[in-house]
mmCIF file of C-alpha atoms in Angstrom:
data_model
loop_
_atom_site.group_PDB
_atom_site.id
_atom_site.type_symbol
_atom_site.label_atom_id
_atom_site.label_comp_id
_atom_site.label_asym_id
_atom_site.label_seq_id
_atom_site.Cartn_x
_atom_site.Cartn_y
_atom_site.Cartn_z
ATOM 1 C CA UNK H 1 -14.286 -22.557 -2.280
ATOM 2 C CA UNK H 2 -11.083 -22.911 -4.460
ATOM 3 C CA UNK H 3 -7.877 -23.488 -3.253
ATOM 4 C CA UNK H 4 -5.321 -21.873 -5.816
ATOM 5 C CA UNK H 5 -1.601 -22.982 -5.733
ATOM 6 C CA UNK H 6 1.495 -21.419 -6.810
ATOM 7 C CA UNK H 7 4.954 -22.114 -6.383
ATOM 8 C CA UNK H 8 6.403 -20.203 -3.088
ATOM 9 C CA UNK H 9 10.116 -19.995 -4.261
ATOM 10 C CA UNK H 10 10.767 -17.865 -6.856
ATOM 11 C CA UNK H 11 11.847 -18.579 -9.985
ATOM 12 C CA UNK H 12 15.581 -17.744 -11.335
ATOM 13 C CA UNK H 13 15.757 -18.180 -15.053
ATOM 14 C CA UNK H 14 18.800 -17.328 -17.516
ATOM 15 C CA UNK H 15 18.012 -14.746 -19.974
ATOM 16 C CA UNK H 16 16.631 -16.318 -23.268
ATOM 17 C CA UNK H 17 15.470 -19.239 -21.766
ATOM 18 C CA UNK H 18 11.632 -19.976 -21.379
ATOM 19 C CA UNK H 19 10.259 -19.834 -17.616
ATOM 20 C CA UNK H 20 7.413 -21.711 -16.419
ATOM 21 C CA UNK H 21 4.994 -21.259 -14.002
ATOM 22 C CA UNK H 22 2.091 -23.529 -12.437
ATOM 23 C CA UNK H 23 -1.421 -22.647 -11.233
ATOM 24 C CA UNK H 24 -3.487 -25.852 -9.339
ATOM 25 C CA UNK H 25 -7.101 -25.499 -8.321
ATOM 26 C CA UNK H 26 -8.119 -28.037 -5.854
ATOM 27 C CA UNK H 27 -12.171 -27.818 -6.687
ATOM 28 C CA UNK H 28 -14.080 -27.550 -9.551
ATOM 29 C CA UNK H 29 -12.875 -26.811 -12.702
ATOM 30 C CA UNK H 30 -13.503 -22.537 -13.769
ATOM 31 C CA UNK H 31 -15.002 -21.389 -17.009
ATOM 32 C CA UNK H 32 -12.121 -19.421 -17.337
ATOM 33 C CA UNK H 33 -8.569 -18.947 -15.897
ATOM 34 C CA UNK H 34 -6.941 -15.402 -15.851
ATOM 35 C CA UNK H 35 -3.007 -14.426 -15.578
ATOM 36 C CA UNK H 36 -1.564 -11.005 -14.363
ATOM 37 C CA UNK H 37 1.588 -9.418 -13.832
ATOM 38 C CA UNK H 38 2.369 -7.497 -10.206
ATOM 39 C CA UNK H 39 5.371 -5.331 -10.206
ATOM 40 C CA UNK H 40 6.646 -4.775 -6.257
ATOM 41 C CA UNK H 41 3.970 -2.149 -4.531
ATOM 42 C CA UNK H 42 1.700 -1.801 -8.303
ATOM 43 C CA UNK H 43 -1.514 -3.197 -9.232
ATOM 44 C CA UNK H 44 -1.644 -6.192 -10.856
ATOM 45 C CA UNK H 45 -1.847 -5.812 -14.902
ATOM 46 C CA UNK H 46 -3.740 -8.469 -17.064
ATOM 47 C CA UNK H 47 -1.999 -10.916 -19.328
ATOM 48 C CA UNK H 48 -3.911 -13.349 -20.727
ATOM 49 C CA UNK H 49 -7.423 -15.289 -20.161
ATOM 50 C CA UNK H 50 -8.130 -18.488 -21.479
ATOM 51 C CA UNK H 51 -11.600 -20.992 -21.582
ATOM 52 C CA UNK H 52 -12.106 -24.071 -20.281
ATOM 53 C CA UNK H 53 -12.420 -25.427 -23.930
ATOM 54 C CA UNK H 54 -9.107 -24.021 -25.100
ATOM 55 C CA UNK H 55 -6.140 -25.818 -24.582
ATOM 56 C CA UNK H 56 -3.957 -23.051 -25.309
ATOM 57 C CA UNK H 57 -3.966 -19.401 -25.884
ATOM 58 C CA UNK H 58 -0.943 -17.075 -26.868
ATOM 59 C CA UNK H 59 0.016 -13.294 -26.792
ATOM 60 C CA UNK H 60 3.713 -12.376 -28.207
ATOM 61 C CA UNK H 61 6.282 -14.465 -26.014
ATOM 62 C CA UNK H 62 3.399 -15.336 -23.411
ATOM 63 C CA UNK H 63 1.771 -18.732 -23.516
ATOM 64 C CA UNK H 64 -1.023 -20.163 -20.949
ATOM 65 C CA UNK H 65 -2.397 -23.499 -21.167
ATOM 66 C CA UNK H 66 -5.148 -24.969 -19.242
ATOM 67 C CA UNK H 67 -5.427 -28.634 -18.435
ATOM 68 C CA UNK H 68 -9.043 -29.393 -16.275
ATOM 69 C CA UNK H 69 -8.382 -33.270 -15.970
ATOM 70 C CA UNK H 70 -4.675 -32.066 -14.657
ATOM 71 C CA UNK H 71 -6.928 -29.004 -12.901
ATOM 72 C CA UNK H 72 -3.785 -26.985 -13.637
ATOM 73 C CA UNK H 73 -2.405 -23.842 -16.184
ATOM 74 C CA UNK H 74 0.573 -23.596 -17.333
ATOM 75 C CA UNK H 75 2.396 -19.987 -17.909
ATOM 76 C CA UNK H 76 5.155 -19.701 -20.228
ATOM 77 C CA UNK H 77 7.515 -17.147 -20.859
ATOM 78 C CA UNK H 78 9.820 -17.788 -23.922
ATOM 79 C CA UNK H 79 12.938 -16.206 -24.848
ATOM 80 C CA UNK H 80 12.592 -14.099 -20.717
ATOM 81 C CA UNK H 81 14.042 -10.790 -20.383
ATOM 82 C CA UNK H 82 15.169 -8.925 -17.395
ATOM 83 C CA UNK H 83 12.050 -7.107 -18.035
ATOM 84 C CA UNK H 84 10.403 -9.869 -17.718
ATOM 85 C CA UNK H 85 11.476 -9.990 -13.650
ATOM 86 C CA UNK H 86 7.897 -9.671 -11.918
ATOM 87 C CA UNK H 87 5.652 -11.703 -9.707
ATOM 88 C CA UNK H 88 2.982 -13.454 -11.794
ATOM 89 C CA UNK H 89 -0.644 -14.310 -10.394
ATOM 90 C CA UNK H 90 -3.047 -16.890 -11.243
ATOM 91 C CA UNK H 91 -6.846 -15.917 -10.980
ATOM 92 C CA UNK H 92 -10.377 -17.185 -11.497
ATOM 93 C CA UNK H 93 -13.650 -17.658 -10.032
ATOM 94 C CA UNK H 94 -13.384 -19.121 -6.441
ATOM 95 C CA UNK H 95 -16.704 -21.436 -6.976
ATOM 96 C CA UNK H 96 -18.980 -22.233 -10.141
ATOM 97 C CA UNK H 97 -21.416 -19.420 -11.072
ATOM 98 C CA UNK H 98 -19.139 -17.016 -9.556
ATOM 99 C CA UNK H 99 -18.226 -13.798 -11.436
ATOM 100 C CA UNK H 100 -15.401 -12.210 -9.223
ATOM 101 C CA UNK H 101 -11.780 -13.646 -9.190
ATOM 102 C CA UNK H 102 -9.891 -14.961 -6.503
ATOM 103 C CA UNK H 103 -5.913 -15.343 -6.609
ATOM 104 C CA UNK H 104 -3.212 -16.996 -6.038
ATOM 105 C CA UNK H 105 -0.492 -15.926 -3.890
ATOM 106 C CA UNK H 106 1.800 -15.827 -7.264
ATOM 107 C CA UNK H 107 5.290 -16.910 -8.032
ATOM 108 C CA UNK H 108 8.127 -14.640 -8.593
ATOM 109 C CA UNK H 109 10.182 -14.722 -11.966
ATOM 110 C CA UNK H 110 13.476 -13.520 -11.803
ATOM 111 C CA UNK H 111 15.331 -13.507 -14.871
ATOM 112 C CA UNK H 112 19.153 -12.526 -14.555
ATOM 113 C CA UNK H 113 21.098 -10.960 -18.061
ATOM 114 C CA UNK R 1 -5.176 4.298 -22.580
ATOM 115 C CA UNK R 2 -8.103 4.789 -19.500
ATOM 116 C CA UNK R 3 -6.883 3.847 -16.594
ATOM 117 C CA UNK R 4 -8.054 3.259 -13.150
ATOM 118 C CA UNK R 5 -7.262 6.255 -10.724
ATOM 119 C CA UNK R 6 -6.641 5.765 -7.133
ATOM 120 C CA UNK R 7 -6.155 8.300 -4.110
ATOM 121 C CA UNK R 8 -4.539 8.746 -1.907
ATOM 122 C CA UNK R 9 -1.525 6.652 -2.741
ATOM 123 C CA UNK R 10 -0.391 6.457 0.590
ATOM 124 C CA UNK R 11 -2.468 7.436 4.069
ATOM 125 C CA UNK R 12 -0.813 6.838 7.656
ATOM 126 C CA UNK R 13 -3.700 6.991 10.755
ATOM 127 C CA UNK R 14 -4.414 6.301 13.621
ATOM 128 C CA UNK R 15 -5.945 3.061 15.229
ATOM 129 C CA UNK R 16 -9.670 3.795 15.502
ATOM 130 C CA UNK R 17 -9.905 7.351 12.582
ATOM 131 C CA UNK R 18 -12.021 7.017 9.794
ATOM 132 C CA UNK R 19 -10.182 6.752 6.503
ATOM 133 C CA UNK R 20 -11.429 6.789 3.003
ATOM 134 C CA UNK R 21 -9.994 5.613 0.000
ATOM 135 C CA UNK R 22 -11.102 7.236 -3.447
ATOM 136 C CA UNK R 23 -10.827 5.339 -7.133
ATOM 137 C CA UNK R 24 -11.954 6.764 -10.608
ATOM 138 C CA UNK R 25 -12.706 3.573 -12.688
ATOM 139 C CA UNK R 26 -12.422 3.621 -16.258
ATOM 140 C CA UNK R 27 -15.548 5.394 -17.497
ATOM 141 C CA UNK R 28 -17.548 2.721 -19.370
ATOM 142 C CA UNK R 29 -16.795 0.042 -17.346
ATOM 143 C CA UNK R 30 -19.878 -1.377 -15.457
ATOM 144 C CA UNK R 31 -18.366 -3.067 -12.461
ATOM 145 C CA UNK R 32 -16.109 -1.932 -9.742
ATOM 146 C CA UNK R 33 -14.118 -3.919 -6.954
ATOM 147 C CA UNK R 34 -11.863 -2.831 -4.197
ATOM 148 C CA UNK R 35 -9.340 -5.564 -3.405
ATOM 149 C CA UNK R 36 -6.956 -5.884 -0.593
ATOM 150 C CA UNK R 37 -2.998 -7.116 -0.565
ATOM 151 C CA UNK R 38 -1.205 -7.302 3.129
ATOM 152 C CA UNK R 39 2.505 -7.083 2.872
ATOM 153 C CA UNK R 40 3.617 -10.787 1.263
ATOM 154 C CA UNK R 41 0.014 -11.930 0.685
ATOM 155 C CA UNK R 42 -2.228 -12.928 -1.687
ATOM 156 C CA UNK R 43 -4.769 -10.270 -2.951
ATOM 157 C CA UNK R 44 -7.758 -10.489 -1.847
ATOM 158 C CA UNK R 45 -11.049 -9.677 -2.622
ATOM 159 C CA UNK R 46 -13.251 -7.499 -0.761
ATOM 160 C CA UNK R 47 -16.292 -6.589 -2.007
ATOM 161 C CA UNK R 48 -18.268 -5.591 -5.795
ATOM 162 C CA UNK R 49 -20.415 -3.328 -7.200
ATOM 163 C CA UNK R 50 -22.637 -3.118 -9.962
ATOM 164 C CA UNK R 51 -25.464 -0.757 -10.630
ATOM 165 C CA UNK R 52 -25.385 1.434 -7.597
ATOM 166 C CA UNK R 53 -25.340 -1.824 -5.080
ATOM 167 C CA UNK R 54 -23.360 -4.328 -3.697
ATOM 168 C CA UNK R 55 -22.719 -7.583 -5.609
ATOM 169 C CA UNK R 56 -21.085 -9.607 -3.261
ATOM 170 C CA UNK R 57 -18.768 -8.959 -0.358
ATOM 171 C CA UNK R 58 -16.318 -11.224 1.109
ATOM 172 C CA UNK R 59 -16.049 -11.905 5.002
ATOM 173 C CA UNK R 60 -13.628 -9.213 5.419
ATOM 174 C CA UNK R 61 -15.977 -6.639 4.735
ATOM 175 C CA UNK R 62 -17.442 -6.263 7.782
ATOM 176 C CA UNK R 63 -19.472 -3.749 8.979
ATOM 177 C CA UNK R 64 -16.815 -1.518 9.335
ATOM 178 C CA UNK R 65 -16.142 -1.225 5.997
ATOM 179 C CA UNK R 66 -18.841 0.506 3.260
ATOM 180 C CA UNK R 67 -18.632 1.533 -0.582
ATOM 181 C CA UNK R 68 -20.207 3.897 -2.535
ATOM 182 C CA UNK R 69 -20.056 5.881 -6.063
ATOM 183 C CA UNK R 70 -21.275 9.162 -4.984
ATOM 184 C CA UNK R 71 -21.511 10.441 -8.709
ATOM 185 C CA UNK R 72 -21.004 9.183 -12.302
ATOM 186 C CA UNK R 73 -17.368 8.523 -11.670
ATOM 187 C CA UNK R 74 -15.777 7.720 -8.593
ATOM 188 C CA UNK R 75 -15.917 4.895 -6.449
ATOM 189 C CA UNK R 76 -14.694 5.120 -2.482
ATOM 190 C CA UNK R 77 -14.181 2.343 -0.044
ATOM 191 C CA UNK R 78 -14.868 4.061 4.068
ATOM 192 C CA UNK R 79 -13.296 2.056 6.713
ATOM 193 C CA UNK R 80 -15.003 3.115 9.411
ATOM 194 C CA UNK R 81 -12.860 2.457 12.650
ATOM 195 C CA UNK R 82 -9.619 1.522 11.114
ATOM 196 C CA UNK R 83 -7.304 -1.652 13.403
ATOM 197 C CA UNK R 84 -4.077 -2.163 13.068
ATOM 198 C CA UNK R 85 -4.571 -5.196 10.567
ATOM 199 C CA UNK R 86 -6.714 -3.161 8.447
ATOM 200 C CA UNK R 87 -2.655 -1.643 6.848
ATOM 201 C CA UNK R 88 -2.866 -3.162 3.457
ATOM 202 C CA UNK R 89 -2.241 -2.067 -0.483
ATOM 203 C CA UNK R 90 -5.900 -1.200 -1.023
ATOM 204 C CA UNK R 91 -6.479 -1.862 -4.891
ATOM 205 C CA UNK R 92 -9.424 -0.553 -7.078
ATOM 206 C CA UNK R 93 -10.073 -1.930 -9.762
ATOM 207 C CA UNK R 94 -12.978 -1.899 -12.928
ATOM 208 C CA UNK R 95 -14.376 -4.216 -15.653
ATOM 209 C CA UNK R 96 -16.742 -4.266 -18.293
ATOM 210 C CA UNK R 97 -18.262 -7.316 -17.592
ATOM 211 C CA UNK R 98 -18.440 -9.440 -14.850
ATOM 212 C CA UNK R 99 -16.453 -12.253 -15.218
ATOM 213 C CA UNK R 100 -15.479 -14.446 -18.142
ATOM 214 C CA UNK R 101 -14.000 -12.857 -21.433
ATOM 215 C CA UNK R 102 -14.580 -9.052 -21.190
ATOM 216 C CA UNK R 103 -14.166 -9.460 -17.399
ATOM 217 C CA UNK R 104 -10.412 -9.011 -16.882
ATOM 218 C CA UNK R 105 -10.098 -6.400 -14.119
ATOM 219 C CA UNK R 106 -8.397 -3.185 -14.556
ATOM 220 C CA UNK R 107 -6.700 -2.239 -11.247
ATOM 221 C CA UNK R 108 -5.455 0.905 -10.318
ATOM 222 C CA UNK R 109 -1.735 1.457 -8.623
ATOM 223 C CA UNK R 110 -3.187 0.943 -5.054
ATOM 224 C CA UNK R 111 -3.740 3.032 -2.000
ATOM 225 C CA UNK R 112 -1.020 2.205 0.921
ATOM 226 C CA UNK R 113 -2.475 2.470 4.411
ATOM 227 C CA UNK R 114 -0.568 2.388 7.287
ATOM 228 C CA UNK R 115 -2.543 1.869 10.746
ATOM 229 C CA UNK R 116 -0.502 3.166 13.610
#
């Protein structure tokens, strides 16, 4: 099955500035790739999803690409507030024909005012 | 907004009690999960349901473990014999479809269990 990757260390980003964050699959390449939002002992909350034959997809300062010769998203926060300070997970089906969702471990934003 | 209900939010038991953990998913979704997160990992998946049966199960569900929707709305997860590795964030979670657009999961705020 899948192998999802995520950066370990966590991110520290300057208020304002855009953070980014990489997902790489090791396997085949999803139908989809999904992005949540965990807040320290909560549930993770659903961002964004995006197709394998969309490049790009946007919601308000949130922007995910999705590159299957790279087999990697990309998960950009522009102009980051301190609100913005979460853990953010990578998700999608761990092998083709699969309907659940299997994540990554995630990667930690920390924006500082 | 519907939202995904969980209970208890936190249990503490004993190695080898019976515990069970109780979700209401959101009422017209069509497929339910239960998830799992230890302290510092990755969540992971444990089993799904859809239309009174189980969809798939990973290998953590063992035998110990069983699900069930006991009426129109809620959805519990039975550990049967808990271990001490069984103390996780236990997460519910719902979706309206399974998988690809329309199948973002909803999860609820988690059940904490502590195995002593």
């Amino acid at each position: 099955s899948q192998k999802i990757e995520q950066n370990s260390e966590a991110l520290n980003i300057q208020e304002g500035k855009t953070a980014t964050l990489t997902c790489n699959y090791t396997n085949y390449s999803p139908a989809y790739l999904q992005w949540y939002r965990q807040d320290p002992g909560r549930g993770p909350v659903f961002l964004l999803l995006i197709r394998e034959n969309e490049k790009e997809k946007r919601k308000e300062r949130l922007k995910v690409t999705f590159d299957t010769t790279l087999k990697q998203s990309l998960f950009h926060i522009t102009a980051s507030q301190p609100a913005d300070s979460a853990t953010y997970l990578c998700a999608l089906p761990p092998y083709y024909g699969n309907n659940r969702l299997a994540f990554g471990k995630g990667n930690q934003v920390v924006v500082i005012p | 907004e519907p939202e995904v209900t969980q209970t208890p939010s936190h249990q503490v038991t004993q190695m080898g009690q019976e515990v069970i953990l109780r979700c209401v998913p959101i009422s017209n979704h069509l497929y339910f999960y239960w998830y799992r997160q230890i302290l510092g990992q990755k969540v992971e998946f444990l089993v799904s349901f859809y239309n009174n049966e189980i969809s798939e199960k990973s290998e953590i569900f063992d035998d110990q473990f069983s699900v069930e929707r006991p009426d129109g709305s809620n959805f519990t997860l039975k550990i049967r014999s808990t271990k001490l590795e069984d103390s996780a964030m236990y997460f519910c979670a719902s979706s309206e479809e399974a998988g690809g657009p329309g199948g973002e999961l909803f999860f609820g705020e988690g059940s904490r269990l502590t195995v002593l």
